[in-house]
Amino acid sequence: MPSNPINILAIESSCDETSAAVIQNGKVLSNTIATQKVHERYGGVVPELASRAHMQNIVPVVDAALNDAGVNKEEITAVAFTQAPGLIGSLLVGACFAKAFAQALNVPLIAVHHMQAHVLAHFIEDKPEFPFLCLTVSGGHTQIVLCRDYLDMEVLGETIDDAAGEAFDKVAKMLGLPYPGGPLIDKYAALGDPLRFKFPMSEMKDYEFSFSGIKTSVLYFLQAQRKIDPDFAEKNIKDICASVQHTIINMLMAKLRKAAKELNIKHIGIAGGVSANSGLRRAIKEEGVKSGWQVYIPRFEYCTDNAAMIGITGHYKFLKGDCADMSVTPTARATWH
Ligand code: KG4
Ligand code: ZN
């Protein structure tokens, strides 16, 4: 370890959260997040509004992260930013800011893959053993990832259509709930009967997932029930949420169990926004007791989008000398590397 600390300034702007963090020698000193409320009334993230909000937020958010950390600009060793995947306009704001900041300070720039960062969020406070299996569930992705080392990861399988978070959000929208609907479904589900309504589980090969079927079946179910009673959804919201959540969790856990068994891995975690779901957190803990898994669940603030996870990934990349040059550009979709 060099005598000067390694201070990574990290920036995350892939979707609707503007976040900045300072990571010192792999420890989080600050993690500032500005959540954009502007999307609530539209039932989803409006890309153009997201980029404009990022532009307004980025300077005060970085400023707050540096202040909270008690670190001066001049003490920053490298600047890490989310390069992909995400909304291109949103990514551009973070990328341009990070490049300008790194250039002005004459420090290295580190390009980070958002999904790799969700997995490495586990290493902020914990130290899972390798090989480590991670179910990464967010608004845009659903993946089972095999981690052989910090930066040596392989996506074993993913969704062929909607992500798990998208299924939560779309069902919430059908129920008239604002965006993002996942946390609200979680709240109602805690009060409802998960076995009251039956929704079909998709049968996919290998480690693939599909969540478009459950979305359609909930839609047809609600249409049919609303013909009989227009207030059906309002009257039964707790049981509907509990039943939908139960089905989504069963689909996720079935594939995670299969991967753990086939690969004989016992160190297992969940990451991404949907890993904030209380039902999923409970399900993996219960499975851990049953199957002898060592289970890892990040703290809530490290599950949903945050710059601390970008910073920890930046830290490991910096140690490996994996820095980007100034010609790096963000990309909306990026294959795993
Ligand atoms: O990782 P994330 O913050 O952003 C993306 O990279 O997509 O994930 C956001 C997703 C949204 O779909 C949101 O509804 C879902 O995570 N989410 C939840 C919960 N908290 C956030 N889904 C279910 N239950 C929750 N408690
Ligand atoms: Zn994310």
Short mmCIF file of C-alpha atoms and ligand atoms in Angstrom, two decimals:
data_model
loop_
_atom_site.label_atom_id
_atom_site.label_comp_id
_atom_site.label_asym_id
_atom_site.label_seq_id
_atom_site.Cartn_x
_atom_site.Cartn_y
_atom_site.Cartn_z
CA MET A 1 0.00 0.00 0.00
CA PRO A 2 1.55 3.33 -1.02
CA SER A 3 2.02 5.92 1.72
CA ASN A 4 -0.51 8.25 0.09
CA PRO A 5 -4.07 6.95 0.29
CA ILE A 6 -5.81 5.91 -2.93
CA ASN A 7 -8.76 8.29 -3.16
CA ILE A 8 -11.21 7.41 -5.93
CA LEU A 9 -13.88 9.96 -6.83
CA ALA A 10 -16.73 7.95 -8.37
CA ILE A 11 -19.66 9.15 -10.45
CA GLU A 12 -22.83 7.23 -11.30
CA SER A 13 -25.41 8.69 -13.71
CA SER A 14 -26.70 5.74 -15.75
CA CYS A 15 -30.41 6.18 -15.03
CA ASP A 16 -32.35 8.46 -12.70
CA GLU A 17 -29.97 8.77 -9.76
CA THR A 18 -27.12 11.27 -9.75
CA SER A 19 -24.54 9.96 -7.33
CA ALA A 20 -20.95 10.69 -6.32
CA ALA A 21 -18.75 8.94 -3.79
CA VAL A 22 -15.25 9.08 -2.40
CA ILE A 23 -13.55 5.74 -1.70
CA GLN A 24 -10.30 5.74 0.26
CA ASN A 25 -8.19 2.59 0.05
CA GLY A 26 -11.36 0.62 -0.72
CA LYS A 27 -13.43 2.15 2.15
CA VAL A 28 -16.42 4.41 1.54
CA LEU A 29 -15.87 7.92 2.93
CA SER A 30 -18.98 9.40 1.32
CA ASN A 31 -21.84 8.35 -0.95
CA THR A 32 -24.17 11.16 -2.03
CA ILE A 33 -27.30 10.34 -4.03
CA ALA A 34 -29.78 12.78 -5.61
CA THR A 35 -32.91 10.87 -6.62
CA GLN A 36 -34.89 12.44 -9.44
CA LYS A 37 -38.51 12.82 -8.38
CA VAL A 38 -39.52 14.28 -11.76
CA HIS A 39 -40.27 10.83 -13.26
CA GLU A 40 -42.83 9.74 -10.66
CA ARG A 41 -45.85 11.13 -12.46
CA TYR A 42 -44.89 9.61 -15.83
CA GLY A 43 -44.84 6.00 -14.63
CA GLY A 44 -41.24 5.50 -15.77
CA VAL A 45 -37.96 7.30 -16.37
CA VAL A 46 -38.17 9.97 -19.11
CA PRO A 47 -34.65 9.94 -20.64
CA GLU A 48 -34.48 13.61 -21.65
CA LEU A 49 -35.70 14.77 -18.23
CA ALA A 50 -33.17 12.46 -16.59
CA SER A 51 -30.21 13.98 -18.47
CA ARG A 52 -31.36 17.51 -17.66
CA ALA A 53 -31.68 16.64 -13.98
CA HIS A 54 -28.21 15.06 -14.02
CA MET A 55 -26.81 18.30 -15.42
CA GLN A 56 -28.40 20.27 -12.58
CA ASN A 57 -27.36 17.77 -9.91
CA ILE A 58 -23.84 16.77 -10.85
CA VAL A 59 -21.88 19.74 -9.48
CA PRO A 60 -23.65 19.95 -6.09
CA VAL A 61 -23.61 16.16 -5.70
CA VAL A 62 -19.84 15.91 -6.34
CA ASP A 63 -19.27 18.89 -4.09
CA ALA A 64 -21.26 17.24 -1.28
CA ALA A 65 -19.38 13.94 -1.75
CA LEU A 66 -16.01 15.69 -1.42
CA ASN A 67 -17.20 17.71 1.59
CA ASP A 68 -18.72 14.70 3.37
CA ALA A 69 -15.49 12.77 2.81
CA GLY A 70 -13.32 15.65 4.02
CA VAL A 71 -11.16 15.21 0.93
CA ASN A 72 -9.92 18.05 -1.32
CA LYS A 73 -10.02 17.85 -5.11
CA GLU A 74 -6.22 17.88 -5.12
CA GLU A 75 -6.17 14.69 -3.01
CA ILE A 76 -8.11 12.66 -5.60
CA THR A 77 -6.02 9.83 -7.09
CA ALA A 78 -8.34 8.84 -9.94
CA VAL A 79 -11.87 9.49 -11.23
CA ALA A 80 -14.16 6.52 -11.92
CA PHE A 81 -17.45 6.83 -13.81
CA THR A 82 -20.20 4.59 -15.18
CA GLN A 83 -19.40 4.05 -18.84
CA ALA A 84 -22.17 1.53 -19.62
CA PRO A 85 -24.89 0.36 -19.78
CA GLY A 86 -27.64 2.93 -19.23
CA LEU A 87 -29.52 5.83 -20.81
CA ILE A 88 -27.10 7.43 -23.23
CA GLY A 89 -27.96 11.06 -22.37
CA SER A 90 -27.60 10.33 -18.66
CA LEU A 91 -24.31 8.46 -19.11
CA LEU A 92 -22.95 11.33 -21.19
CA VAL A 93 -23.40 13.82 -18.34
CA GLY A 94 -21.41 11.68 -15.91
CA ALA A 95 -18.79 10.74 -18.51
CA CYS A 96 -18.18 14.34 -19.64
CA PHE A 97 -17.96 15.54 -16.05
CA ALA A 98 -15.57 12.73 -15.06
CA LYS A 99 -13.34 13.33 -18.08
CA ALA A 100 -13.17 17.08 -17.46
CA PHE A 101 -12.46 16.55 -13.75
CA ALA A 102 -9.73 13.97 -14.39
CA GLN A 103 -8.15 16.13 -17.06
CA ALA A 104 -8.21 19.27 -14.91
CA LEU A 105 -6.57 17.39 -12.01
CA ASN A 106 -4.29 15.42 -14.34
CA VAL A 107 -5.27 12.09 -12.75
CA PRO A 108 -6.26 8.75 -14.35
CA LEU A 109 -9.78 8.09 -15.56
CA ILE A 110 -11.45 4.72 -14.92
CA ALA A 111 -14.41 3.45 -16.97
CA VAL A 112 -16.76 1.17 -15.01
CA HIS A 113 -19.42 -1.30 -16.16
CA HIS A 114 -22.56 -0.66 -14.10
CA MET A 115 -23.52 -4.33 -13.76
CA GLN A 116 -20.04 -5.35 -12.65
CA ALA A 117 -20.27 -2.57 -10.06
CA HIS A 118 -23.60 -3.93 -8.73
CA VAL A 119 -21.82 -7.25 -8.08
CA LEU A 120 -18.78 -5.60 -6.47
CA ALA A 121 -21.10 -3.66 -4.13
CA HIS A 122 -20.74 -6.81 -2.00
CA PHE A 123 -17.10 -5.97 -1.39
CA ILE A 124 -17.82 -2.54 0.13
CA GLU A 125 -18.45 -3.99 3.57
CA ASP A 126 -18.07 -7.75 3.17
CA LYS A 127 -15.49 -10.05 1.68
CA PRO A 128 -17.28 -12.91 -0.07
CA GLU A 129 -15.02 -15.81 -0.99
CA PHE A 130 -14.39 -16.71 -4.62
CA PRO A 131 -15.92 -18.40 -6.51
CA PHE A 132 -18.90 -16.26 -5.65
CA LEU A 133 -22.31 -16.49 -7.30
CA CYS A 134 -24.38 -13.32 -7.61
CA LEU A 135 -27.99 -12.85 -8.68
CA THR A 136 -28.06 -9.30 -10.04
CA VAL A 137 -31.59 -7.97 -10.31
CA SER A 138 -32.27 -4.40 -11.35
CA GLY A 139 -34.64 -2.31 -13.42
CA GLY A 140 -32.79 -3.16 -16.61
CA HIS A 141 -31.09 -6.51 -15.93
CA THR A 142 -31.58 -9.93 -14.39
CA GLN A 143 -28.41 -11.99 -14.41
CA ILE A 144 -26.71 -14.87 -12.69
CA VAL A 145 -23.04 -13.95 -12.50
CA LEU A 146 -20.14 -16.24 -11.63
CA CYS A 147 -17.27 -14.25 -10.04
CA ARG A 148 -13.92 -15.96 -10.08
CA ASP A 149 -12.14 -12.83 -8.90
CA TYR A 150 -12.89 -9.12 -8.43
CA LEU A 151 -12.68 -8.36 -12.12
CA ASP A 152 -13.07 -11.86 -13.51
CA MET A 153 -16.79 -12.39 -13.96
CA GLU A 154 -19.01 -14.36 -16.31
CA VAL A 155 -22.72 -13.93 -16.93
CA LEU A 156 -24.09 -17.47 -16.82
CA GLY A 157 -27.59 -16.48 -17.87
CA GLU A 158 -29.92 -13.52 -18.05
CA THR A 159 -33.44 -12.48 -18.96
CA ILE A 160 -34.44 -12.84 -22.57
CA ASP A 161 -37.03 -10.05 -22.27
CA ASP A 162 -38.07 -7.88 -19.28
CA ALA A 163 -35.92 -7.52 -16.19
CA ALA A 164 -37.31 -8.50 -12.77
CA GLY A 165 -37.43 -4.84 -11.71
CA GLU A 166 -39.30 -3.96 -14.88
CA ALA A 167 -41.89 -6.63 -14.04
CA PHE A 168 -42.37 -5.07 -10.59
CA ASP A 169 -42.63 -1.57 -12.09
CA LYS A 170 -45.04 -2.56 -14.87
CA VAL A 171 -47.36 -4.47 -12.53
CA ALA A 172 -47.28 -1.46 -10.18
CA LYS A 173 -48.28 0.79 -13.07
CA MET A 174 -51.25 -1.52 -13.89
CA LEU A 175 -52.30 -1.11 -10.25
CA GLY A 176 -52.12 2.68 -10.55
CA LEU A 177 -49.00 3.02 -8.37
CA PRO A 178 -46.31 5.62 -9.16
CA TYR A 179 -42.80 4.87 -10.51
CA PRO A 180 -40.70 3.13 -9.26
CA GLY A 181 -43.31 0.60 -8.24
CA GLY A 182 -41.01 -2.10 -6.84
CA PRO A 183 -40.72 -0.64 -3.33
CA LEU A 184 -44.51 -0.08 -3.16
CA ILE A 185 -45.31 -3.64 -4.26
CA ASP A 186 -42.89 -4.77 -1.54
CA LYS A 187 -44.75 -2.65 1.04
CA TYR A 188 -48.23 -3.95 0.10
CA ALA A 189 -46.95 -7.52 -0.30
CA ALA A 190 -45.86 -7.58 3.34
CA LEU A 191 -49.54 -7.21 4.31
CA GLY A 192 -51.06 -9.63 1.79
CA ASP A 193 -51.56 -13.34 1.10
CA PRO A 194 -48.91 -14.60 -1.38
CA LEU A 195 -50.95 -17.72 -2.21
CA ARG A 196 -54.30 -16.04 -2.90
CA PHE A 197 -53.79 -15.58 -6.68
CA LYS A 198 -51.82 -17.91 -8.95
CA PHE A 199 -49.66 -16.55 -11.77
CA PRO A 200 -47.69 -18.80 -14.12
CA MET A 201 -43.94 -19.25 -13.69
CA SER A 202 -41.96 -19.17 -16.93
CA GLU A 203 -39.99 -22.34 -17.73
CA MET A 204 -36.73 -21.23 -19.34
CA LYS A 205 -33.68 -23.24 -20.32
CA ASP A 206 -30.35 -23.18 -18.45
CA TYR A 207 -29.97 -19.97 -16.42
CA GLU A 208 -32.25 -17.83 -18.56
CA PHE A 209 -35.18 -15.85 -17.19
CA SER A 210 -38.33 -14.40 -18.74
CA PHE A 211 -40.65 -11.91 -17.05
CA SER A 212 -42.86 -10.76 -19.91
CA GLY A 213 -45.28 -13.66 -19.30
CA ILE A 214 -46.13 -12.74 -15.73
CA LYS A 215 -46.68 -9.12 -16.76
CA THR A 216 -49.18 -10.21 -19.45
CA SER A 217 -50.96 -12.65 -17.18
CA VAL A 218 -51.41 -9.97 -14.49
CA LEU A 219 -52.75 -7.59 -17.16
CA TYR A 220 -55.36 -10.11 -18.43
CA PHE A 221 -56.25 -11.12 -14.88
CA LEU A 222 -56.89 -7.49 -13.88
CA GLN A 223 -58.88 -6.78 -17.04
CA ALA A 224 -61.12 -9.78 -16.40
CA GLN A 225 -61.62 -8.99 -12.71
CA ARG A 226 -62.28 -5.29 -13.35
CA LYS A 227 -65.16 -6.27 -15.67
CA ILE A 228 -66.82 -7.96 -12.70
CA ASP A 229 -65.82 -5.32 -10.14
CA PRO A 230 -64.21 -2.05 -11.32
CA ASP A 231 -62.64 -1.59 -7.86
CA PHE A 232 -61.15 -5.09 -7.78
CA ALA A 233 -57.50 -3.96 -7.86
CA GLU A 234 -57.95 -1.33 -5.13
CA LYS A 235 -59.81 -3.77 -2.87
CA ASN A 236 -57.28 -6.59 -3.32
CA ILE A 237 -54.05 -4.69 -3.77
CA LYS A 238 -52.23 -6.35 -0.87
CA ASP A 239 -52.99 -9.90 -2.03
CA ILE A 240 -52.23 -9.07 -5.68
CA CYS A 241 -48.86 -7.55 -4.73
CA ALA A 242 -48.02 -10.45 -2.42
CA SER A 243 -48.95 -13.04 -5.09
CA VAL A 244 -47.00 -11.30 -7.88
CA GLN A 245 -43.95 -10.79 -5.67
CA HIS A 246 -44.12 -14.42 -4.53
CA THR A 247 -44.11 -15.63 -8.18
CA ILE A 248 -41.21 -13.37 -9.23
CA ILE A 249 -39.14 -14.44 -6.21
CA ASN A 250 -39.86 -18.12 -6.91
CA MET A 251 -38.60 -17.70 -10.49
CA LEU A 252 -35.43 -15.96 -9.33
CA MET A 253 -34.71 -18.42 -6.54
CA ALA A 254 -35.29 -21.49 -8.74
CA LYS A 255 -32.47 -20.44 -11.11
CA LEU A 256 -30.17 -19.36 -8.30
CA ARG A 257 -30.64 -22.73 -6.57
CA LYS A 258 -29.97 -24.55 -9.86
CA ALA A 259 -26.75 -22.58 -10.49
CA ALA A 260 -25.51 -23.04 -6.91
CA LYS A 261 -26.12 -26.79 -7.11
CA GLU A 262 -24.66 -27.35 -10.57
CA LEU A 263 -21.56 -25.27 -9.89
CA ASN A 264 -21.29 -26.42 -6.28
CA ILE A 265 -20.86 -22.87 -4.99
CA LYS A 266 -21.78 -21.96 -1.42
CA HIS A 267 -20.91 -18.24 -1.35
CA ILE A 268 -23.95 -16.57 -2.79
CA GLY A 269 -25.32 -13.03 -2.95
CA ILE A 270 -27.98 -10.78 -4.44
CA ALA A 271 -27.35 -7.34 -5.88
CA GLY A 272 -29.13 -4.56 -7.80
CA GLY A 273 -32.25 -2.54 -7.00
CA VAL A 274 -34.57 -5.55 -6.62
CA SER A 275 -32.24 -7.01 -3.98
CA ALA A 276 -33.74 -4.31 -1.73
CA ASN A 277 -36.95 -6.38 -1.84
CA SER A 278 -37.74 -7.71 1.62
CA GLY A 279 -39.30 -10.94 0.29
CA LEU A 280 -36.23 -11.74 -1.82
CA ARG A 281 -33.90 -10.94 1.09
CA ARG A 282 -35.89 -13.32 3.31
CA ALA A 283 -36.01 -16.02 0.61
CA ILE A 284 -32.24 -16.09 0.09
CA LYS A 285 -31.58 -16.11 3.84
CA GLU A 286 -33.97 -19.07 4.28
CA GLU A 287 -32.38 -20.91 1.36
CA GLY A 288 -28.96 -20.23 2.87
CA VAL A 289 -29.95 -21.95 6.12
CA LYS A 290 -31.49 -24.88 4.21
CA SER A 291 -28.65 -25.39 1.71
CA GLY A 292 -25.66 -24.36 3.82
CA TRP A 293 -24.93 -21.23 1.79
CA GLN A 294 -22.95 -18.29 3.09
CA VAL A 295 -25.36 -15.54 2.03
CA TYR A 296 -24.37 -11.95 1.20
CA ILE A 297 -26.87 -9.10 0.97
CA PRO A 298 -25.63 -5.51 0.55
CA ARG A 299 -27.01 -2.72 2.71
CA PHE A 300 -30.05 -1.00 1.13
CA GLU A 301 -28.10 2.03 -0.07
CA TYR A 302 -25.65 -0.20 -1.91
CA CYS A 303 -28.43 -2.24 -3.60
CA THR A 304 -30.05 0.52 -5.65
CA ASP A 305 -27.93 2.72 -7.93
CA ASN A 306 -25.10 4.44 -6.08
CA ALA A 307 -21.61 5.75 -6.78
CA ALA A 308 -19.97 3.80 -3.93
CA MET A 309 -20.21 0.62 -6.02
CA ILE A 310 -18.65 2.48 -8.97
CA GLY A 311 -15.89 3.62 -6.60
CA ILE A 312 -15.11 0.14 -5.25
CA THR A 313 -14.93 -1.19 -8.82
CA GLY A 314 -12.73 1.80 -9.74
CA HIS A 315 -10.49 0.94 -6.79
CA TYR A 316 -9.89 -2.64 -7.99
CA LYS A 317 -9.40 -1.46 -11.58
CA PHE A 318 -6.90 1.16 -10.40
CA LEU A 319 -4.92 -1.50 -8.51
CA LYS A 320 -4.76 -3.49 -11.76
CA GLY A 321 -3.72 -0.43 -13.76
CA ASP A 322 -6.90 -0.73 -15.82
CA CYS A 323 -7.44 2.96 -16.70
CA ALA A 324 -9.19 4.54 -19.67
CA ASP A 325 -7.89 7.21 -21.99
CA MET A 326 -9.67 10.45 -22.82
CA SER A 327 -11.17 9.01 -26.01
CA VAL A 328 -13.46 6.69 -24.00
CA THR A 329 -17.17 7.20 -24.70
CA PRO A 330 -20.24 5.92 -22.90
CA THR A 331 -22.43 3.25 -24.51
CA ALA A 332 -26.08 2.51 -23.81
CA ARG A 333 -25.62 -1.25 -24.20
CA ALA A 334 -22.38 -2.97 -23.44
CA THR A 335 -21.45 -6.59 -23.62
CA TRP A 336 -19.88 -7.97 -20.51
CA HIS A 337 -16.12 -8.04 -20.45
O1 KG4 B 1 -30.37 -1.11 -9.65
P1 KG4 B 1 -31.44 -0.08 -9.76
O2 KG4 B 1 -31.49 1.01 -8.73
O3 KG4 B 1 -31.39 0.65 -11.16
C1 KG4 B 1 -31.09 -0.01 -12.34
O4 KG4 B 1 -29.89 -0.22 -12.63
O5 KG4 B 1 -32.08 -0.42 -13.00
O6 KG4 B 1 -32.82 -0.87 -9.80
C2 KG4 B 1 -34.04 -0.20 -9.90
C3 KG4 B 1 -35.15 -1.24 -9.84
C4 KG4 B 1 -36.52 -0.67 -10.12
O7 KG4 B 1 -37.17 -1.50 -11.04
C5 KG4 B 1 -37.20 -0.71 -8.75
O8 KG4 B 1 -38.61 -0.85 -8.82
C6 KG4 B 1 -36.56 -1.93 -8.16
O9 KG4 B 1 -35.20 -1.82 -8.53
N1 KG4 B 1 -36.69 -1.95 -6.68
C7 KG4 B 1 -37.43 -2.86 -6.02
C8 KG4 B 1 -37.34 -2.53 -4.65
N2 KG4 B 1 -36.54 -1.42 -4.52
C9 KG4 B 1 -36.15 -1.08 -5.80
N3 KG4 B 1 -38.14 -3.91 -6.48
C10 KG4 B 1 -38.78 -4.65 -5.55
N4 KG4 B 1 -38.77 -4.39 -4.23
C11 KG4 B 1 -38.05 -3.35 -3.74
N5 KG4 B 1 -38.03 -3.11 -2.42
ZN ZN B 2 -28.38 -0.40 -11.38
#
